[in-house]
């Protein structure tokens, strides 16, 4: 069989530990035999980040701006223990944070739904994608303990010296106060990434805040979304047959529970933090969650939502067998290849990505799976495979569907 051609390279960001092992297996078994794989390779493994003073992370993000589509392996975010383990020069920042800051993107997380791994919420027939705004609010707050009676005020001093004040509270005794902020430009980027991704994936977009209570702060989010939608996206949404729907956050939560799924739920920073954990645990396994960073300019970086699976890696190093689920990492590759194919107008690549994903799902549905899934499946007598044999089983299914 002739290999599928690629016109433009993908930006390939290699990573750490068990996912780095899976990365190579996926390429060897599921990609290289079928595709004339073109990538521009960046090694984001912690050793190489340390050698390059983390320049490699910056370079890989800039390459994503050049080519448009990247695929990333999970990477270690260093902490004190990693400083010693890898003899690091510095406690390098989270690569995901660095890349997100350069691309100014929003992360969309979607559970991979498959027969036999049923969501706890039985009416969720299709996956719910969470888009989390990644700037500001409580994550960049300023807090103070109030020791006793006194007045707390919000004070804004403009560049020209004009002062605006609001009384927060006249304290009669001790308490607490908190200052939060967000920026219009960040909310605008968030809104554009959400509208873009909704169009891309042809799904409705929901957005919710508490604007009835927060009449200026949350209302600004609502207004910015509404304005950008009216001006830039309304017609495109109509043409695509999708809708933008705004409601209150508590109403959104109630509707999500009763919905069939199959839409994107845009959340403010805190709501997204909380709700993405709710969706992922309701859908079974962290190993079945995909993630894509979408910039307002239309750059895409695909990855798995889970980390480097450190515990399995240490077993692997000791020569013990592992049963690590590679599905989310495979879907990162298929997502990136599909997007590349769409941008380059190479339908064969899009078709391959579809078949690769189907092969993963059919393999699991046939009862062959890794341990994490075997523990929660409703299928009778699943066959538990090790990391490598699971990928080989997917290859068999894939070969059958390609021939
Ligand atoms: P993790 O790698 O997500 O793994 C936590 C646990 O979840 C594992 O021990 C395993 O449970 C289960 N799990 C996760 N992915 C799995 C898979 N593919 N197959 C089977 N089981 C899976 O989180 P962590 O161990 O807390 O973090 C390890 C490293 O990853 C850290 O250095 C962290 O900085 C990094 N991290 C990176 C990213 C990223 O690059 N996007 C995201 C999160 C964390 P059992 O052990 O019970 O089998
Ligand atoms: Mg969280």
Tab-separated table of C-alpha atoms and ligand atoms in Angstrom:
chain	number	residue	atom	x	y	z
A	1	UNK	CA	0.000	0.000	0.000
A	2	UNK	CA	1.257	3.455	-0.865
A	3	UNK	CA	1.842	5.750	2.097
A	4	UNK	CA	-0.337	8.823	2.595
A	5	UNK	CA	1.460	12.031	1.646
A	6	UNK	CA	1.622	15.139	3.794
A	7	UNK	CA	2.130	18.639	2.362
A	8	UNK	CA	2.972	20.589	5.505
A	9	UNK	CA	4.763	19.282	8.590
A	10	UNK	CA	3.119	18.981	11.981
A	11	UNK	CA	4.955	20.540	14.893
A	12	UNK	CA	5.845	17.511	17.029
A	13	UNK	CA	6.475	18.194	20.726
A	14	UNK	CA	7.917	15.125	22.422
A	15	UNK	CA	7.591	14.759	26.189
A	16	UNK	CA	8.384	12.739	29.292
A	17	UNK	CA	8.163	9.420	31.119
A	18	UNK	CA	5.525	6.822	30.190
A	19	UNK	CA	3.871	9.028	27.602
A	20	UNK	CA	7.241	9.434	25.859
A	21	UNK	CA	7.452	5.624	25.609
A	22	UNK	CA	3.905	5.462	24.219
A	23	UNK	CA	4.709	8.328	21.793
A	24	UNK	CA	7.392	6.254	20.056
A	25	UNK	CA	5.231	3.124	19.986
A	26	UNK	CA	2.346	5.082	18.439
A	27	UNK	CA	4.607	6.458	15.737
A	28	UNK	CA	6.174	3.080	14.985
A	29	UNK	CA	2.985	1.026	14.970
A	30	UNK	CA	0.194	3.369	13.956
A	31	UNK	CA	1.653	6.234	11.934
A	32	UNK	CA	4.941	5.514	10.132
A	33	UNK	CA	3.724	2.320	8.389
A	34	UNK	CA	0.829	4.240	6.804
A	35	UNK	CA	1.846	7.883	6.448
A	36	UNK	CA	4.821	9.603	4.924
A	37	UNK	CA	4.970	11.423	8.237
A	38	UNK	CA	6.330	14.969	8.061
A	39	UNK	CA	7.039	16.656	11.368
A	40	UNK	CA	9.257	19.391	12.706
A	41	UNK	CA	10.514	17.761	15.893
A	42	UNK	CA	10.972	19.557	19.217
A	43	UNK	CA	12.119	17.577	22.234
A	44	UNK	CA	10.237	18.971	25.225
A	45	UNK	CA	11.504	16.169	27.447
A	46	UNK	CA	12.651	17.722	30.728
A	47	UNK	CA	16.343	16.966	30.114
A	48	UNK	CA	16.359	18.832	26.854
A	49	UNK	CA	14.317	21.721	28.259
A	50	UNK	CA	16.958	22.010	30.963
A	51	UNK	CA	19.822	21.873	28.427
A	52	UNK	CA	18.262	24.625	26.309
A	53	UNK	CA	17.176	26.783	29.289
A	54	UNK	CA	13.623	26.064	28.147
A	55	UNK	CA	14.225	27.800	24.797
A	56	UNK	CA	12.973	24.650	23.043
A	57	UNK	CA	9.492	25.223	24.487
A	58	UNK	CA	9.400	28.780	23.169
A	59	UNK	CA	10.718	27.611	19.776
A	60	UNK	CA	8.054	24.915	19.538
A	61	UNK	CA	5.300	27.447	20.264
A	62	UNK	CA	6.676	29.803	17.619
A	63	UNK	CA	6.823	26.924	15.135
A	64	UNK	CA	3.123	26.329	15.872
A	65	UNK	CA	2.476	29.917	14.805
A	66	UNK	CA	4.405	29.246	11.596
A	67	UNK	CA	2.759	25.937	10.615
A	68	UNK	CA	-0.595	26.211	12.409
A	69	UNK	CA	-0.892	22.703	13.880
A	70	UNK	CA	1.050	20.958	16.664
A	71	UNK	CA	0.802	17.667	18.531
A	72	UNK	CA	2.196	17.468	22.049
A	73	UNK	CA	3.165	14.636	24.364
A	74	UNK	CA	2.590	15.073	28.120
A	75	UNK	CA	5.475	16.790	29.893
A	76	UNK	CA	6.696	17.086	33.465
A	77	UNK	CA	5.989	20.372	35.225
A	78	UNK	CA	8.978	20.565	37.574
A	79	UNK	CA	8.506	20.762	41.340
A	80	UNK	CA	11.041	20.429	44.177
A	81	UNK	CA	11.297	16.633	43.767
A	82	UNK	CA	11.992	16.969	40.017
A	83	UNK	CA	14.739	19.522	40.685
A	84	UNK	CA	16.781	16.789	42.367
A	85	UNK	CA	15.621	13.921	40.158
A	86	UNK	CA	16.707	15.711	36.955
A	87	UNK	CA	19.411	17.929	38.455
A	88	UNK	CA	17.719	21.031	37.021
A	89	UNK	CA	19.300	24.460	36.668
A	90	UNK	CA	15.970	26.113	37.454
A	91	UNK	CA	12.418	25.134	38.267
A	92	UNK	CA	11.255	25.582	34.647
A	93	UNK	CA	7.678	26.720	34.174
A	94	UNK	CA	4.914	24.461	32.933
A	95	UNK	CA	5.420	24.026	29.151
A	96	UNK	CA	1.655	24.143	28.691
A	97	UNK	CA	1.554	27.522	30.420
A	98	UNK	CA	4.399	28.853	28.271
A	99	UNK	CA	2.846	27.611	25.027
A	100	UNK	CA	-0.590	28.909	25.993
A	101	UNK	CA	0.818	32.343	26.788
A	102	UNK	CA	2.588	32.547	23.402
A	103	UNK	CA	-0.437	31.336	21.415
A	104	UNK	CA	-2.951	33.233	23.602
A	105	UNK	CA	-5.180	30.178	23.317
A	106	UNK	CA	-8.065	28.485	25.063
A	107	UNK	CA	-8.014	24.811	26.028
A	108	UNK	CA	-10.939	22.611	24.938
A	109	UNK	CA	-11.260	19.260	26.718
A	110	UNK	CA	-13.476	16.479	25.411
A	111	UNK	CA	-14.059	12.982	26.790
A	112	UNK	CA	-13.733	10.124	24.293
A	113	UNK	CA	-16.985	8.178	24.539
A	114	UNK	CA	-17.017	4.501	23.645
A	115	UNK	CA	-19.559	1.692	24.064
A	116	UNK	CA	-18.866	-0.185	27.250
A	117	UNK	CA	-17.461	2.821	29.130
A	118	UNK	CA	-20.704	4.541	29.999
A	119	UNK	CA	-20.921	8.037	31.505
A	120	UNK	CA	-22.459	8.209	35.001
A	121	UNK	CA	-25.075	10.567	33.591
A	122	UNK	CA	-27.074	8.143	31.506
A	123	UNK	CA	-28.628	10.734	29.160
A	124	UNK	CA	-25.198	11.968	27.959
A	125	UNK	CA	-25.164	10.356	24.518
A	126	UNK	CA	-22.501	12.632	23.062
A	127	UNK	CA	-19.419	14.181	24.668
A	128	UNK	CA	-19.516	17.600	26.325
A	129	UNK	CA	-16.508	19.786	25.571
A	130	UNK	CA	-15.355	22.221	28.247
A	131	UNK	CA	-13.608	25.444	27.215
A	132	UNK	CA	-11.894	27.084	30.161
A	133	UNK	CA	-10.815	30.714	30.157
A	134	UNK	CA	-7.230	30.546	31.385
A	135	UNK	CA	-6.611	34.067	32.661
A	136	UNK	CA	-7.464	36.039	35.764
A	137	UNK	CA	-10.349	36.057	38.268
A	138	UNK	CA	-9.586	34.196	41.484
A	139	UNK	CA	-6.367	32.745	39.967
A	140	UNK	CA	-4.776	36.211	39.913
A	141	UNK	CA	-6.507	37.599	42.989
A	142	UNK	CA	-5.178	39.814	45.754
A	143	UNK	CA	-6.433	38.945	49.208
A	144	UNK	CA	-6.290	40.488	52.624
A	145	UNK	CA	-7.297	39.471	56.102
A	146	UNK	CA	-9.096	42.349	57.786
A	147	UNK	CA	-7.904	42.569	61.402
A	148	UNK	CA	-10.783	44.631	62.773
A	149	UNK	CA	-13.187	47.535	62.258
A	150	UNK	CA	-12.482	49.816	59.280
A	151	UNK	CA	-13.485	50.604	55.696
A	152	UNK	CA	-12.441	48.506	52.683
A	153	UNK	CA	-12.511	50.292	49.310
A	154	UNK	CA	-11.874	49.544	45.648
A	155	UNK	CA	-9.641	52.295	44.270
A	156	UNK	CA	-8.691	52.821	40.625
A	157	UNK	CA	-6.152	55.500	39.732
A	158	UNK	CA	-6.134	56.310	36.028
A	159	UNK	CA	-2.910	57.267	34.211
A	160	UNK	CA	-3.984	60.920	34.337
A	161	UNK	CA	-4.401	60.681	38.110
A	162	UNK	CA	-8.205	60.555	38.214
A	163	UNK	CA	-9.344	58.415	41.126
A	164	UNK	CA	-12.508	56.284	41.214
A	165	UNK	CA	-13.610	54.678	44.497
A	166	UNK	CA	-16.227	52.163	45.642
A	167	UNK	CA	-16.808	51.109	49.230
A	168	UNK	CA	-16.541	47.333	49.535
A	169	UNK	CA	-17.656	47.083	53.141
A	170	UNK	CA	-17.624	49.008	56.396
A	171	UNK	CA	-16.215	46.411	58.766
A	172	UNK	CA	-17.363	46.376	62.395
A	173	UNK	CA	-14.956	43.562	63.199
A	174	UNK	CA	-12.435	41.175	61.531
A	175	UNK	CA	-13.089	39.592	58.117
A	176	UNK	CA	-11.572	39.023	54.690
A	177	UNK	CA	-11.460	40.844	51.347
A	178	UNK	CA	-10.433	39.844	47.854
A	179	UNK	CA	-9.634	41.784	44.692
A	180	UNK	CA	-10.068	40.167	41.266
A	181	UNK	CA	-9.507	41.398	37.763
A	182	UNK	CA	-9.753	40.423	34.155
A	183	UNK	CA	-8.808	42.146	30.909
A	184	UNK	CA	-11.031	42.870	27.922
A	185	UNK	CA	-8.357	41.651	25.490
A	186	UNK	CA	-8.128	38.309	27.269
A	187	UNK	CA	-11.903	37.847	27.327
A	188	UNK	CA	-12.045	38.768	23.629
A	189	UNK	CA	-9.418	36.136	22.744
A	190	UNK	CA	-11.315	33.587	24.796
A	191	UNK	CA	-14.571	34.433	23.012
A	192	UNK	CA	-12.990	34.246	19.538
A	193	UNK	CA	-11.319	30.882	20.294
A	194	UNK	CA	-14.684	29.527	21.453
A	195	UNK	CA	-16.619	30.763	18.413
A	196	UNK	CA	-13.883	29.466	16.106
A	197	UNK	CA	-13.808	26.025	17.684
A	198	UNK	CA	-17.625	25.770	17.681
A	199	UNK	CA	-17.626	26.451	13.931
A	200	UNK	CA	-14.761	24.034	13.395
A	201	UNK	CA	-16.383	21.194	15.242
A	202	UNK	CA	-19.940	22.156	14.165
A	203	UNK	CA	-21.256	22.131	17.694
A	204	UNK	CA	-23.460	24.570	19.602
A	205	UNK	CA	-21.690	26.866	22.043
A	206	UNK	CA	-22.994	27.577	25.548
A	207	UNK	CA	-21.636	30.261	27.823
A	208	UNK	CA	-22.733	31.079	31.346
A	209	UNK	CA	-21.770	33.490	34.129
A	210	UNK	CA	-23.520	35.009	37.142
A	211	UNK	CA	-24.289	38.369	35.507
A	212	UNK	CA	-27.514	38.908	37.507
A	213	UNK	CA	-25.443	39.214	40.689
A	214	UNK	CA	-22.173	40.489	39.214
A	215	UNK	CA	-23.636	43.316	37.153
A	216	UNK	CA	-20.303	44.764	36.010
A	217	UNK	CA	-17.687	41.997	36.257
A	218	UNK	CA	-19.571	38.988	34.904
A	219	UNK	CA	-21.745	41.227	32.751
A	220	UNK	CA	-18.618	42.341	30.894
A	221	UNK	CA	-17.954	38.714	29.927
A	222	UNK	CA	-21.539	38.356	28.694
A	223	UNK	CA	-21.377	41.641	26.730
A	224	UNK	CA	-18.032	40.895	25.074
A	225	UNK	CA	-19.242	37.478	23.944
A	226	UNK	CA	-22.505	38.977	22.634
A	227	UNK	CA	-20.745	41.775	20.768
A	228	UNK	CA	-18.185	39.542	19.055
A	229	UNK	CA	-20.882	37.032	18.175
A	230	UNK	CA	-23.127	39.684	16.586
A	231	UNK	CA	-20.309	41.322	14.623
A	232	UNK	CA	-18.164	38.398	13.541
A	233	UNK	CA	-19.878	35.055	13.929
A	234	UNK	CA	-23.681	35.279	13.768
A	235	UNK	CA	-23.964	34.640	10.028
A	236	UNK	CA	-21.306	31.926	10.042
A	237	UNK	CA	-23.157	30.135	12.835
A	238	UNK	CA	-26.436	30.345	10.891
A	239	UNK	CA	-24.761	28.923	7.812
A	240	UNK	CA	-23.264	26.094	9.838
A	241	UNK	CA	-26.626	25.407	11.519
A	242	UNK	CA	-25.268	25.872	15.040
A	243	UNK	CA	-26.290	28.250	17.832
A	244	UNK	CA	-24.706	30.389	20.519
A	245	UNK	CA	-26.607	30.222	23.785
A	246	UNK	CA	-26.021	32.363	26.881
A	247	UNK	CA	-27.571	31.582	30.245
A	248	UNK	CA	-26.895	31.879	33.980
A	249	UNK	CA	-24.312	29.478	35.391
A	250	UNK	CA	-26.781	27.685	37.685
A	251	UNK	CA	-29.249	27.283	34.838
A	252	UNK	CA	-26.405	25.959	32.660
A	253	UNK	CA	-25.473	23.326	35.248
A	254	UNK	CA	-29.089	22.156	35.480
A	255	UNK	CA	-29.423	21.965	31.688
A	256	UNK	CA	-26.083	20.173	31.255
A	257	UNK	CA	-27.263	17.401	33.577
A	258	UNK	CA	-30.439	16.887	31.556
A	259	UNK	CA	-28.833	17.288	28.134
A	260	UNK	CA	-27.765	14.683	25.596
A	261	UNK	CA	-24.336	16.324	25.282
A	262	UNK	CA	-22.691	17.150	21.972
A	263	UNK	CA	-21.952	20.844	22.607
A	264	UNK	CA	-19.187	23.133	23.827
A	265	UNK	CA	-19.561	24.673	27.266
A	266	UNK	CA	-17.454	27.815	27.660
A	267	UNK	CA	-16.620	28.527	31.289
A	268	UNK	CA	-14.951	31.299	33.217
A	269	UNK	CA	-11.646	30.260	34.782
A	270	UNK	CA	-12.988	28.877	38.072
A	271	UNK	CA	-16.097	27.276	36.573
A	272	UNK	CA	-13.919	25.571	33.955
A	273	UNK	CA	-11.531	24.237	36.583
A	274	UNK	CA	-14.382	22.669	38.543
A	275	UNK	CA	-16.622	21.556	35.680
A	276	UNK	CA	-13.876	19.883	33.657
A	277	UNK	CA	-13.114	17.622	36.614
A	278	UNK	CA	-16.816	16.855	36.931
A	279	UNK	CA	-17.182	15.956	33.235
A	280	UNK	CA	-13.995	13.870	33.114
A	281	UNK	CA	-14.779	11.837	36.220
A	282	UNK	CA	-18.380	11.306	35.079
A	283	UNK	CA	-17.001	9.921	31.822
A	284	UNK	CA	-14.832	7.319	33.509
A	285	UNK	CA	-11.144	7.778	32.952
A	286	UNK	CA	-8.615	10.586	32.774
A	287	UNK	CA	-6.956	8.473	30.129
A	288	UNK	CA	-9.935	9.041	27.821
A	289	UNK	CA	-9.847	12.827	27.747
A	290	UNK	CA	-8.481	14.823	24.827
A	291	UNK	CA	-7.369	18.399	24.891
A	292	UNK	CA	-6.771	21.001	22.199
A	293	UNK	CA	-5.426	24.506	22.565
A	294	UNK	CA	-7.055	26.858	20.027
A	295	UNK	CA	-5.743	30.372	19.504
A	296	UNK	CA	-7.973	33.229	18.335
A	297	UNK	CA	-5.838	33.360	15.156
A	298	UNK	CA	-6.587	29.697	14.445
A	299	UNK	CA	-3.455	27.857	15.622
A	300	UNK	CA	-4.067	24.408	17.101
A	301	UNK	CA	-2.104	22.292	19.565
A	302	UNK	CA	-3.450	18.817	20.323
A	303	UNK	CA	-2.610	16.679	23.346
A	304	UNK	CA	-3.950	14.213	25.897
A	305	UNK	CA	-5.436	15.739	29.049
A	306	UNK	CA	-3.542	13.397	31.396
A	307	UNK	CA	0.045	13.731	32.580
A	308	UNK	CA	3.158	11.632	32.014
A	309	UNK	CA	1.811	8.690	34.095
A	310	UNK	CA	4.866	8.695	36.330
A	311	UNK	CA	3.875	5.658	38.430
A	312	UNK	CA	3.655	3.430	35.350
A	313	UNK	CA	6.980	4.770	34.074
A	314	UNK	CA	8.803	3.722	37.227
A	315	UNK	CA	7.344	0.216	36.832
A	316	UNK	CA	8.469	0.238	33.215
A	317	UNK	CA	12.009	1.227	34.271
A	318	UNK	CA	12.084	-1.701	36.682
A	319	UNK	CA	11.238	-3.980	33.762
A	320	UNK	CA	7.712	-4.624	35.011
A	321	UNK	CA	4.786	-4.830	32.616
A	322	UNK	CA	2.550	-1.756	32.291
A	323	UNK	CA	-0.970	-1.380	30.995
A	324	UNK	CA	-1.054	2.312	30.155
A	325	UNK	CA	-3.894	3.611	28.036
A	326	UNK	CA	-2.621	5.316	24.869
A	327	UNK	CA	-6.019	6.356	23.471
A	328	UNK	CA	-5.915	10.048	24.418
A	329	UNK	CA	-2.386	10.364	22.998
A	330	UNK	CA	-3.446	8.600	19.781
A	331	UNK	CA	-6.407	11.012	19.543
A	332	UNK	CA	-3.979	13.907	19.921
A	333	UNK	CA	-2.202	12.626	16.802
A	334	UNK	CA	-5.434	11.933	14.907
A	335	UNK	CA	-6.785	15.367	15.844
A	336	UNK	CA	-3.638	17.064	14.577
A	337	UNK	CA	-3.480	14.968	11.391
A	338	UNK	CA	-7.162	15.668	10.637
A	339	UNK	CA	-6.685	19.411	11.114
A	340	UNK	CA	-3.545	19.312	8.949
A	341	UNK	CA	-5.495	17.437	6.269
A	342	UNK	CA	-8.341	19.953	6.403
A	343	UNK	CA	-5.996	22.931	6.096
A	344	UNK	CA	-3.958	21.331	3.292
A	345	UNK	CA	-6.986	19.893	1.466
A	346	UNK	CA	-5.629	16.356	1.683
A	347	UNK	CA	-8.751	14.221	2.264
A	348	UNK	CA	-6.668	11.012	2.526
A	349	UNK	CA	-5.100	12.346	5.700
A	350	UNK	CA	-8.501	13.280	7.151
A	351	UNK	CA	-9.805	9.834	6.257
A	352	UNK	CA	-6.812	8.172	7.908
A	353	UNK	CA	-7.387	10.171	11.106
A	354	UNK	CA	-11.047	9.055	11.160
A	355	UNK	CA	-10.051	5.422	10.657
A	356	UNK	CA	-7.381	5.573	13.339
A	357	UNK	CA	-9.907	6.854	15.888
A	358	UNK	CA	-12.470	4.255	14.818
A	359	UNK	CA	-9.828	1.545	15.195
A	360	UNK	CA	-9.218	2.607	18.820
A	361	UNK	CA	-12.921	2.538	19.620
A	362	UNK	CA	-13.617	-0.770	17.821
A	363	UNK	CA	-10.697	-2.413	19.590
A	364	UNK	CA	-12.098	-1.401	22.981
A	365	UNK	CA	-15.636	-2.351	21.956
A	366	UNK	CA	-14.344	-5.800	20.941
A	367	UNK	CA	-13.293	-6.262	24.573
A	368	UNK	CA	-9.559	-5.551	24.226
A	369	UNK	CA	-8.470	-2.746	26.521
A	370	UNK	CA	-5.998	-1.507	29.097
A	371	UNK	CA	-6.419	-2.069	32.810
A	372	UNK	CA	-7.882	1.349	33.652
A	373	UNK	CA	-10.785	0.667	31.287
A	374	UNK	CA	-11.198	-3.001	32.222
A	375	UNK	CA	-11.869	-1.850	35.793
A	376	UNK	CA	-14.851	0.276	34.769
A	377	UNK	CA	-16.250	-1.337	31.625
A	378	UNK	CA	-19.767	-2.717	31.388
A	379	UNK	CA	-18.593	-5.235	28.755
A	380	UNK	CA	-18.402	-8.818	30.038
A	381	UNK	CA	-14.972	-10.499	30.378
A	382	UNK	CA	-12.691	-7.831	28.936
A	383	UNK	CA	-9.192	-8.851	27.823
A	384	UNK	CA	-6.586	-6.746	29.641
A	385	UNK	CA	-3.631	-5.944	27.402
A	386	UNK	CA	-0.278	-4.414	28.252
A	387	UNK	CA	0.722	-1.018	26.834
A	388	UNK	CA	2.390	-2.440	23.743
A	389	UNK	CA	-0.097	-5.193	22.948
A	390	UNK	CA	-2.974	-2.726	23.149
A	391	UNK	CA	-1.332	-0.552	20.484
A	392	UNK	CA	-0.661	-3.679	18.393
A	393	UNK	CA	-4.316	-4.685	18.710
A	394	UNK	CA	-5.317	-1.239	17.448
A	395	UNK	CA	-2.918	-1.677	14.542
A	396	UNK	CA	-4.611	-4.941	13.561
A	397	UNK	CA	-8.020	-3.274	13.567
A	398	UNK	CA	-6.638	-0.328	11.618
A	399	UNK	CA	-4.992	-2.523	8.970
A	400	UNK	CA	-8.249	-4.384	8.442
A	401	UNK	CA	-10.130	-1.124	7.936
A	402	UNK	CA	-7.523	0.289	5.521
A	403	UNK	CA	-7.295	-2.756	3.271
B	1	LIG	P1	-1.028	11.596	35.505
B	1	LIG	O1	0.182	11.393	34.711
B	1	LIG	O2	-2.202	12.127	34.758
B	1	LIG	O3	-1.415	10.239	36.221
B	1	LIG	C1	-2.181	10.126	37.401
B	1	LIG	C2	-2.767	8.735	37.508
B	1	LIG	O4	-3.899	8.644	36.630
B	1	LIG	C3	-1.841	7.627	37.075
B	1	LIG	O5	-0.980	7.232	38.104
B	1	LIG	C4	-2.821	6.566	36.637
B	1	LIG	O6	-3.425	5.921	37.764
B	1	LIG	C5	-3.906	7.388	35.990
B	1	LIG	N1	-3.639	7.622	34.548
B	1	LIG	C6	-3.383	8.805	33.944
B	1	LIG	N2	-3.207	8.628	32.635
B	1	LIG	C7	-3.331	7.304	32.400
B	1	LIG	C8	-3.231	6.497	31.234
B	1	LIG	N3	-2.969	7.048	30.037
B	1	LIG	N4	-3.433	5.164	31.345
B	1	LIG	C9	-3.697	4.611	32.542
B	1	LIG	N5	-3.796	5.318	33.687
B	1	LIG	C10	-3.621	6.652	33.614
B	1	LIG	O7	-0.746	12.620	36.683
B	1	LIG	P2	0.485	12.650	37.735
B	1	LIG	O8	1.027	11.282	37.946
B	1	LIG	O9	-0.064	13.432	38.850
B	1	LIG	O10	1.556	13.533	37.036
B	1	LIG	C11	2.722	13.014	36.433
B	1	LIG	C12	3.450	14.135	35.725
B	1	LIG	O11	2.647	14.631	34.663
B	1	LIG	C13	3.764	15.318	36.615
B	1	LIG	O12	5.141	15.596	36.540
B	1	LIG	C14	2.949	16.473	36.046
B	1	LIG	O13	3.672	17.671	36.093
B	1	LIG	C15	2.715	16.041	34.626
B	1	LIG	N6	1.468	16.535	34.014
B	1	LIG	C16	1.553	16.962	32.720
B	1	LIG	C17	0.423	17.364	32.030
B	1	LIG	C18	0.566	17.810	30.611
B	1	LIG	O14	1.641	17.780	30.049
B	1	LIG	N7	-0.494	18.211	29.980
B	1	LIG	C19	-0.819	17.307	32.654
B	1	LIG	C20	-0.898	16.835	33.969
B	1	LIG	C21	0.256	16.444	34.637
B	1	LIG	P3	-2.838	4.566	38.432
B	1	LIG	O15	-1.485	4.908	38.889
B	1	LIG	O16	-3.825	4.326	39.535
B	1	LIG	O17	-2.844	3.502	37.380
B	2	LIG	MG1	-9.087	21.187	38.679
